Short mmCIF file of C-alpha atoms in Angstrom, two decimals:
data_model
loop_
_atom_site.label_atom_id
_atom_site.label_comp_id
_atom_site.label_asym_id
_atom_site.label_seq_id
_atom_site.Cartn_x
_atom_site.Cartn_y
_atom_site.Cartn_z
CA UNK Y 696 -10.62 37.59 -7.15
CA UNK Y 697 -10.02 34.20 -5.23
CA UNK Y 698 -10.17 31.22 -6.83
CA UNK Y 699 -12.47 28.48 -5.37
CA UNK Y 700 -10.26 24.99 -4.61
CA UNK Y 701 -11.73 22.04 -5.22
CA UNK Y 702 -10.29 18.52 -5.23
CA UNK Y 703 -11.54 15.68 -7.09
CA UNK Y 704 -9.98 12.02 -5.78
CA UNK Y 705 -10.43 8.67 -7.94
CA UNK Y 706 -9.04 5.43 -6.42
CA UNK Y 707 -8.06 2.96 -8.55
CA UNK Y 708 -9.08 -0.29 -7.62
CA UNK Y 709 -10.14 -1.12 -11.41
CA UNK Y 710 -10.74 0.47 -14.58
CA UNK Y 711 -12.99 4.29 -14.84
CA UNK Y 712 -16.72 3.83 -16.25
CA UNK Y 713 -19.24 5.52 -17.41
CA UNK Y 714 -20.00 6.44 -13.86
CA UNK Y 715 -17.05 8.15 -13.27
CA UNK Y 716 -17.15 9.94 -16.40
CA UNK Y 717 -20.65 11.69 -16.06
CA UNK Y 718 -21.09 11.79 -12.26
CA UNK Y 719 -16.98 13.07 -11.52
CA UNK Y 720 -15.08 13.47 -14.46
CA UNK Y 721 -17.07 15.50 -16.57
CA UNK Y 722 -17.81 17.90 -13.68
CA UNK Y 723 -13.84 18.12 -12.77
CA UNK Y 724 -13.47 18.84 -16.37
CA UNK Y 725 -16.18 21.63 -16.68
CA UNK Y 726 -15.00 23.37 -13.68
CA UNK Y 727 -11.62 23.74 -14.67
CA UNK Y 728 -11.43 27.13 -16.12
CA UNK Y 729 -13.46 28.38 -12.67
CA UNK Y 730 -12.40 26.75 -9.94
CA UNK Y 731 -8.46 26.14 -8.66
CA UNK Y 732 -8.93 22.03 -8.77
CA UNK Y 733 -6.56 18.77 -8.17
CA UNK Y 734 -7.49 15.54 -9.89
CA UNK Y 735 -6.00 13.13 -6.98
CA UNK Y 736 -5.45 9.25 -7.90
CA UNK Y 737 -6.22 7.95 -4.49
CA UNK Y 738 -3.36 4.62 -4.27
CA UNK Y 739 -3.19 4.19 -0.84
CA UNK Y 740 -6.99 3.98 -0.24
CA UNK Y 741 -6.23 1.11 -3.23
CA UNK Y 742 -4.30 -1.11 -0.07
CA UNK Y 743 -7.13 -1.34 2.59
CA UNK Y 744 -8.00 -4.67 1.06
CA UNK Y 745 -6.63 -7.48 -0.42
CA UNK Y 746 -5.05 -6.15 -3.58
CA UNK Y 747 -2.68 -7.16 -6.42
CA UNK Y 748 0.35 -4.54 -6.46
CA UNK Y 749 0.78 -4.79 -9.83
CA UNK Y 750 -2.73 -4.49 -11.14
CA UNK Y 751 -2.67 -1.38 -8.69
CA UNK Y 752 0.07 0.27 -10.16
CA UNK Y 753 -1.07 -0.32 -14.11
CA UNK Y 754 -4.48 0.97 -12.53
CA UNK Y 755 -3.14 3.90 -11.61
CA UNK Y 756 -1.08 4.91 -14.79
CA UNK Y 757 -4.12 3.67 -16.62
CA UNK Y 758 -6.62 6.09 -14.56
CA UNK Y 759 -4.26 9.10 -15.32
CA UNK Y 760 -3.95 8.52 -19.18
CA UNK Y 761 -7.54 8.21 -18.98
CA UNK Y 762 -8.19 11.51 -17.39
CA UNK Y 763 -5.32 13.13 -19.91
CA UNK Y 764 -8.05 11.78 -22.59
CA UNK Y 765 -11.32 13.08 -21.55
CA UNK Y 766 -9.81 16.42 -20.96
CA UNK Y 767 -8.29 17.30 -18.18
CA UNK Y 768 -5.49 19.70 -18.60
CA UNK Y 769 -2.72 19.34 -16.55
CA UNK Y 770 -1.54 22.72 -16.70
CA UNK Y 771 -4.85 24.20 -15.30
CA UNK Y 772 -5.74 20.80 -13.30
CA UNK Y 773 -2.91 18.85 -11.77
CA UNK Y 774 -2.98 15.19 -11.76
CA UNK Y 775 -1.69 13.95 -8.50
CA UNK Y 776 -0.78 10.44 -7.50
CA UNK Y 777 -1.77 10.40 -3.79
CA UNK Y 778 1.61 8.64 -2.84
CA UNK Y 779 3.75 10.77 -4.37
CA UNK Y 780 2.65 13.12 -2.22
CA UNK Y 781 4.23 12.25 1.26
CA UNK Y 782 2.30 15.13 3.29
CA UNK Y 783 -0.82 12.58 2.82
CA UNK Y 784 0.67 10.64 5.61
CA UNK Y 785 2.24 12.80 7.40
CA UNK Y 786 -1.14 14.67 8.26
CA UNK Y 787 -2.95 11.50 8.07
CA UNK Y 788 -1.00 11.04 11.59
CA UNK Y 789 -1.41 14.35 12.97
CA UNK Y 790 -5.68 14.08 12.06
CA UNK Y 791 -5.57 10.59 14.27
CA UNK Y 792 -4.42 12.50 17.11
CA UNK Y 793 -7.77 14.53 17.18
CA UNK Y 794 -10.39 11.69 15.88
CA UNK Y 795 -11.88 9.24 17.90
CA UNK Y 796 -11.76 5.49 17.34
CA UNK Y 797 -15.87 5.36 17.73
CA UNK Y 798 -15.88 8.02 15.08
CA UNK Y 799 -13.99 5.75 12.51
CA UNK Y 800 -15.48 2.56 13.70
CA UNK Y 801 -19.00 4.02 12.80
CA UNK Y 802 -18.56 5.02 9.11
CA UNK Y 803 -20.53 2.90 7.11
CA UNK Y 804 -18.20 1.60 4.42
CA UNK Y 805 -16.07 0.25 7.18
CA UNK Y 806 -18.97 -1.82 8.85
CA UNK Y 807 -19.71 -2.71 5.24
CA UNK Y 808 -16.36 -4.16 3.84
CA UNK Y 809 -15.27 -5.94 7.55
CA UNK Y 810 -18.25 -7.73 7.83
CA UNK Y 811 -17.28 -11.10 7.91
CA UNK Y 812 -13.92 -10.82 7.20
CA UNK Y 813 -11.45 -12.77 9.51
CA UNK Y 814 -8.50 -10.49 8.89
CA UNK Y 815 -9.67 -6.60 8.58
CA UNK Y 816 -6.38 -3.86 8.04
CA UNK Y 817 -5.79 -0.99 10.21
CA UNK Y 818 -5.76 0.64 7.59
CA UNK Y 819 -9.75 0.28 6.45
CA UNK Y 820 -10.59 1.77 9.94
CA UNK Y 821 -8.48 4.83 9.59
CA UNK Y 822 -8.67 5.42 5.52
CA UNK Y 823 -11.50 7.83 6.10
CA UNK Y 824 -8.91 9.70 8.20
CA UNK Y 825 -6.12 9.62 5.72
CA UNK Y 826 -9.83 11.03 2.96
CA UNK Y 827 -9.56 13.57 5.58
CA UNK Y 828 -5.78 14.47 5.30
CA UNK Y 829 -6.05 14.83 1.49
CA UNK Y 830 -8.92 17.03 1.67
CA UNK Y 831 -7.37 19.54 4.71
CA UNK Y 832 -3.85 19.21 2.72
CA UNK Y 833 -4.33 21.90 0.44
CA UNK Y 834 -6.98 24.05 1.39
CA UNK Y 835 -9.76 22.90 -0.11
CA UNK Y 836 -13.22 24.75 -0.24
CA UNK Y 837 -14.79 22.51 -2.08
CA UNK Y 838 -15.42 18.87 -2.86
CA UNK Y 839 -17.90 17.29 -5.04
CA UNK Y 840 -19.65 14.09 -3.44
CA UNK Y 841 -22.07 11.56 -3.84
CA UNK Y 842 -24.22 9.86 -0.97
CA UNK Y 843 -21.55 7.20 -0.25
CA UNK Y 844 -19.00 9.79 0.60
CA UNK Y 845 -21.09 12.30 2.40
CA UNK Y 846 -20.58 10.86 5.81
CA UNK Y 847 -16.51 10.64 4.95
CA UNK Y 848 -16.75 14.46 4.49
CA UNK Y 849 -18.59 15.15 7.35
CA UNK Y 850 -15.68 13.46 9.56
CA UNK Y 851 -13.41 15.63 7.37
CA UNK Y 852 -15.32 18.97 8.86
CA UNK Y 853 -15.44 17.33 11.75
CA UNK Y 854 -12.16 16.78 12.45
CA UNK Y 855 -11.41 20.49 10.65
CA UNK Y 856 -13.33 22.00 13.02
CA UNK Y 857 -12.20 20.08 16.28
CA UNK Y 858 -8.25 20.97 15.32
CA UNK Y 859 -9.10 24.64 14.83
CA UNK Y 860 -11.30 25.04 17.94
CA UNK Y 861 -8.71 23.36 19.84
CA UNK Y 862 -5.37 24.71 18.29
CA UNK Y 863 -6.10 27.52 16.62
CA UNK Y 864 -7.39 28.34 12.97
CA UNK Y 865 -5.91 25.57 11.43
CA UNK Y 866 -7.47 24.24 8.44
CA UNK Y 867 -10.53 25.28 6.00
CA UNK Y 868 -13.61 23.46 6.27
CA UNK Y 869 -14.64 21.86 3.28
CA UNK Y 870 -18.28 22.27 2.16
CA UNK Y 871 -19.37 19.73 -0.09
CA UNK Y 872 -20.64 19.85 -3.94
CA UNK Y 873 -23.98 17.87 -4.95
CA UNK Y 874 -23.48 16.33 -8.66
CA UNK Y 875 -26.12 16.70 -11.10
CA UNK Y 876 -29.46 14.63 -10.37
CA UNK Y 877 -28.35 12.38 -13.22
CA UNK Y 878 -24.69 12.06 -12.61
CA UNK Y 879 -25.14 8.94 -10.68
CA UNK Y 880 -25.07 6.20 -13.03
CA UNK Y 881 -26.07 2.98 -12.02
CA UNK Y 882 -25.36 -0.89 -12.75
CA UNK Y 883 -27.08 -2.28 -16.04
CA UNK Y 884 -27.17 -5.14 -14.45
CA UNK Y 885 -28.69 -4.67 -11.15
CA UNK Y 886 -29.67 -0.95 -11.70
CA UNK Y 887 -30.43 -0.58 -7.67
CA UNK Y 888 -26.79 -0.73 -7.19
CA UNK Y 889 -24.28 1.77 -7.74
CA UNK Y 890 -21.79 1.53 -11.05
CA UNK Y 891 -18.82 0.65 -9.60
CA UNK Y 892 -15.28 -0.59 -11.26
CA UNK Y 893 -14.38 -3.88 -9.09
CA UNK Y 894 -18.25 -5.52 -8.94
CA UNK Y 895 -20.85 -6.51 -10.94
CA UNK Y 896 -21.44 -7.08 -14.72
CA UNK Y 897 -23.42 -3.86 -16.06
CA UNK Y 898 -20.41 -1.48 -16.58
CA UNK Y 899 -19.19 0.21 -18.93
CA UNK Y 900 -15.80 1.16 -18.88
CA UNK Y 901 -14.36 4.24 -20.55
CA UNK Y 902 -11.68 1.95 -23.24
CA UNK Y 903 -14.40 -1.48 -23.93
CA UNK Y 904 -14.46 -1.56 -27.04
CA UNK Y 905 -17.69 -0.53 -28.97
CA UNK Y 906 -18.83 -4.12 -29.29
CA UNK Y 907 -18.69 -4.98 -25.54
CA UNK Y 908 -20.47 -1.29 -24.68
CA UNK Y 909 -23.40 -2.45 -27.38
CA UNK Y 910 -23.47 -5.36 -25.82
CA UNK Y 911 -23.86 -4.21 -22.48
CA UNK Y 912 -26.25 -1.61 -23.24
CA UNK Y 913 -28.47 -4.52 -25.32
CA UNK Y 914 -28.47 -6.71 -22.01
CA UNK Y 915 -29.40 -4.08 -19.67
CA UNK Y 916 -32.12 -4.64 -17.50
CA UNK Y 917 -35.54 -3.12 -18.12
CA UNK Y 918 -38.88 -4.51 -16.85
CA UNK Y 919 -42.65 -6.00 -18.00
CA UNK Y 920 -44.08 -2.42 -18.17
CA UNK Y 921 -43.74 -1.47 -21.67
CA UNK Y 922 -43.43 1.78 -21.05
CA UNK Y 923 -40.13 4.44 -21.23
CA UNK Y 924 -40.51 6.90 -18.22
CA UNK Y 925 -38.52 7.71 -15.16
CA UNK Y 926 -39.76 5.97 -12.11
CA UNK Y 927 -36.67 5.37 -9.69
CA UNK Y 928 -38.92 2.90 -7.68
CA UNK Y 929 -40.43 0.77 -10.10
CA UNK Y 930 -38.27 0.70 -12.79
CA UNK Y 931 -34.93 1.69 -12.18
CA UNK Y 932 -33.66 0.21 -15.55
CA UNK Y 933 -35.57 1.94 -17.68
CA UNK Y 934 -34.81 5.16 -15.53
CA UNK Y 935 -31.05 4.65 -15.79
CA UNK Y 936 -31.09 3.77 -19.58
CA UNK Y 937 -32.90 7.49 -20.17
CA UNK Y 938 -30.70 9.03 -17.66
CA UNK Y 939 -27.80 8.02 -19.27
CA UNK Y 940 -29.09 8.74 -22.58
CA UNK Y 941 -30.03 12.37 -21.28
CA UNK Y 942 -26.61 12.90 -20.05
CA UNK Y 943 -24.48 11.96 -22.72
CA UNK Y 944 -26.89 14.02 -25.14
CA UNK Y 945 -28.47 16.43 -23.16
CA UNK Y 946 -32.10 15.33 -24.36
CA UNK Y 947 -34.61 12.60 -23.78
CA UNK Y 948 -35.83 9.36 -25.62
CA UNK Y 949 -36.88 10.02 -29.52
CA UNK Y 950 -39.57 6.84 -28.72
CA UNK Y 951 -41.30 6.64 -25.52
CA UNK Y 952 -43.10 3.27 -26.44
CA UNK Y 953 -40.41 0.75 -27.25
CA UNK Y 954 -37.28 -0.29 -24.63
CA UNK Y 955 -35.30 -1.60 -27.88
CA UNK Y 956 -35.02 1.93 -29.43
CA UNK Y 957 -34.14 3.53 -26.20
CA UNK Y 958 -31.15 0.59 -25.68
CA UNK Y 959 -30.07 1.60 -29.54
CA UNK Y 960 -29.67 5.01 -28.60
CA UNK Y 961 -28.02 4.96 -25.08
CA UNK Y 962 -26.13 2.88 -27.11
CA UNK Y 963 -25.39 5.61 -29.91
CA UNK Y 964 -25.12 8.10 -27.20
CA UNK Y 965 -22.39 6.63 -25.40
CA UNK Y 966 -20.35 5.35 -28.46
CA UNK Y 967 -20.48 9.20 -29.27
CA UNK Y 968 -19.03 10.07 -25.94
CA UNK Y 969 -16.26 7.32 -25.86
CA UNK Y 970 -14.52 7.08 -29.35
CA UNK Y 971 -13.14 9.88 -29.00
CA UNK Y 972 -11.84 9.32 -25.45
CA UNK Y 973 -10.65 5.81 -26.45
CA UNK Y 974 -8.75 7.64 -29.32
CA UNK Y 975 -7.07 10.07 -27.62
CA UNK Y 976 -6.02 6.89 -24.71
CA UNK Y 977 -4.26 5.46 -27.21
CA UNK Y 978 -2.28 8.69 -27.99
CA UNK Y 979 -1.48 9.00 -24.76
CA UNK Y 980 -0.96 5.46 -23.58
CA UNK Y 981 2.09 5.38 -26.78
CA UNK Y 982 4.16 7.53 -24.51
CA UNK Y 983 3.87 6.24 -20.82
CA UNK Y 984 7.21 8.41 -20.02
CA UNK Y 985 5.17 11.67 -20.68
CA UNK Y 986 2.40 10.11 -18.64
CA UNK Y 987 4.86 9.76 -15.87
CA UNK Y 988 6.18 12.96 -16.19
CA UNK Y 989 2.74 14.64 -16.46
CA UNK Y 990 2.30 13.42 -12.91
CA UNK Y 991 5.50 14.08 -11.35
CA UNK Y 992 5.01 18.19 -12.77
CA UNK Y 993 1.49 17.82 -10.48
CA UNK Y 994 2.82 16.39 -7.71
CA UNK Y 995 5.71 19.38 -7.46
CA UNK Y 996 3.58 21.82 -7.98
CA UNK Y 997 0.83 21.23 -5.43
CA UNK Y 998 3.60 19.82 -2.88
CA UNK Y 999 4.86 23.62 -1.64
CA UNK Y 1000 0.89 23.79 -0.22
CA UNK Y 1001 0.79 20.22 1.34
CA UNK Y 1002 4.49 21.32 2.89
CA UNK Y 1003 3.13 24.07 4.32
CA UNK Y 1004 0.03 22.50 6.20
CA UNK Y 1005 2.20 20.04 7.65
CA UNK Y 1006 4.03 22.76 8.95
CA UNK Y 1007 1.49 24.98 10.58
CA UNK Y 1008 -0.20 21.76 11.86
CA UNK Y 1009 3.00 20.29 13.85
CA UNK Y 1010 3.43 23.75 14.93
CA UNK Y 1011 -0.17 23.88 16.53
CA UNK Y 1012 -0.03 20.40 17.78
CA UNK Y 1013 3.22 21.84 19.73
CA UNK Y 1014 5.87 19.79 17.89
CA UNK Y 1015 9.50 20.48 17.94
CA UNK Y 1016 10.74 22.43 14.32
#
């Protein structure tokens, strides 16, 4: 019986939420028993913008202990730092070859983060290539994606499909994976906007401490309606509040009439879900050498793969052994 692939990337340009918890990590974690999957820590997507090295690198070590804490298991689900990994480049190269500038230039994020920026990197224009590269690496069948990263894995299959047509069967063409309708958790501050780990002031992340996730939860946003139901268009707060509440509990508000119970248990609910996380961090975060090592063990034992699709792609590109 073969064993679906499936990769799972996390880029740390600040510290995992809520978010990433319910919409990615929780998934990653479910599947691991079913599917063949690689938990990649995405650093050099981290250096398309102004960035601090230093905050990047305790960001990254930070991200993995937190994965080690909410379950992943290393020995079924390898945690990969991207750059430790030098394949990731390597094809990154090779997939410019075959993509067009117009096809970069047009993906939304780009047009989105250079706008109005006097000095844009390279680098932001061709990241979704180098997305690309880490998908085609190893074979992946599938990868789970929200609406901000559907158009990144279409230019993956794009570019899958172009190679193979052109140079032979190359790669696999990733299909993509739709989260749960209430995996996508949004700001409890400005609940029209994503959850995100570098903006905004309605997170949550995964180690606050229960005061500041009370807190949080207490100041979210809500609306002059009275009334706890989903409605996405008219009020988005309240909607978030129960979807988060649902998802951490797997039912729906005890009170439909009053916004301040519903706050007190989203509030309960996700103090459930994260003391026992921030416990285990702690664990973890004592030893930073076995971290380390964790992550070295996944990078050597997905690295025979990425070798190997290097390999076959120089060879169909018609480059010298």
């Amino acid at each position: 019986m073969t064993t679906t692939r499936r990769l799972t990337g996390f880029k740390p340009t600040g510290h995992l939420h809520l978010g990433n918890l319910l919409g990615a990590l929780r998934p990653l974690i479910a599947a691991q028993a079913a599917t063949e999957s690689i938990a990649l820590i995405a650093d050099l997507h981290a250096l398309t913008l102004e960035h601090d090295p230093e905050r990047v690198r305790a960001h990254t070590l930070e991200q993995a202990t937190v994965m080690l804490a909410a379950g992943v298991d290393p020995e079924r689900t390898p945690i990969v730092v991207q750059s430790h990994v030098p394949e990731h480049t390597g094809l990154h190269y090779l997939l410019e070859c075959v993509t067009g500038f117009g096809e970069a230039a047009r993906m939304i994020q780009f047009k989105e983060k250079s706008a109005g920026r006097g000095h844009v990197r390279l680098s932001l224009l061709t990241y979704p290539v180098l997305m690309a590269a880490d998908i085609l690496l190893y074979d992946i069948q599938q990868v789970p994606v929200g609406e901000d990263q559907n158009q990144h894995l279409e230019l993956a299959r794009t570019i899958a499909t172009r190679f193979n047509g052109r140079y032979g069967e190359t790669f696999t063409v990733p299909e993509g994976v739709r989260p749960d309708s209430a995996a996508r958790v949004m700001d409890l501050a400005d609940p029209t906007a994503k959850m995100g780990k570098s903006q905004g002031t309605g997170q949550i992340g995964l180690l606050d401490p229960p005061q500041t996730v009370r807190r949080t939860i207490a100041r979210a946003v809500t609306d002059e309606l009275a009334v706890v139901r989903r409605d996405r268009e008219r009020q988005p707060g309240v909607t978030n509040l129960i979807d988060i509440l649902a998802e951490c509990t797997g039912r729906e508000p005890s009170d439909p009439y009053s916004y301040g119970a519903l706050k007190r248990e989203a509030a309960d609910a996700v103090e459930a879900l994260l003391t026992p996380i921030r416990k285990r961090h702690a664990e973890f975060a004592a030893d930073p050498a076995h971290v380390r090592k964790i992550l070295a063990d996944g990078a050597a034992r997905i690295r025979p793969r990425a070798q190997a699709t290097v390999r076959r792609t120089r060879a169909a590109l018609g480059l010298l052994d």
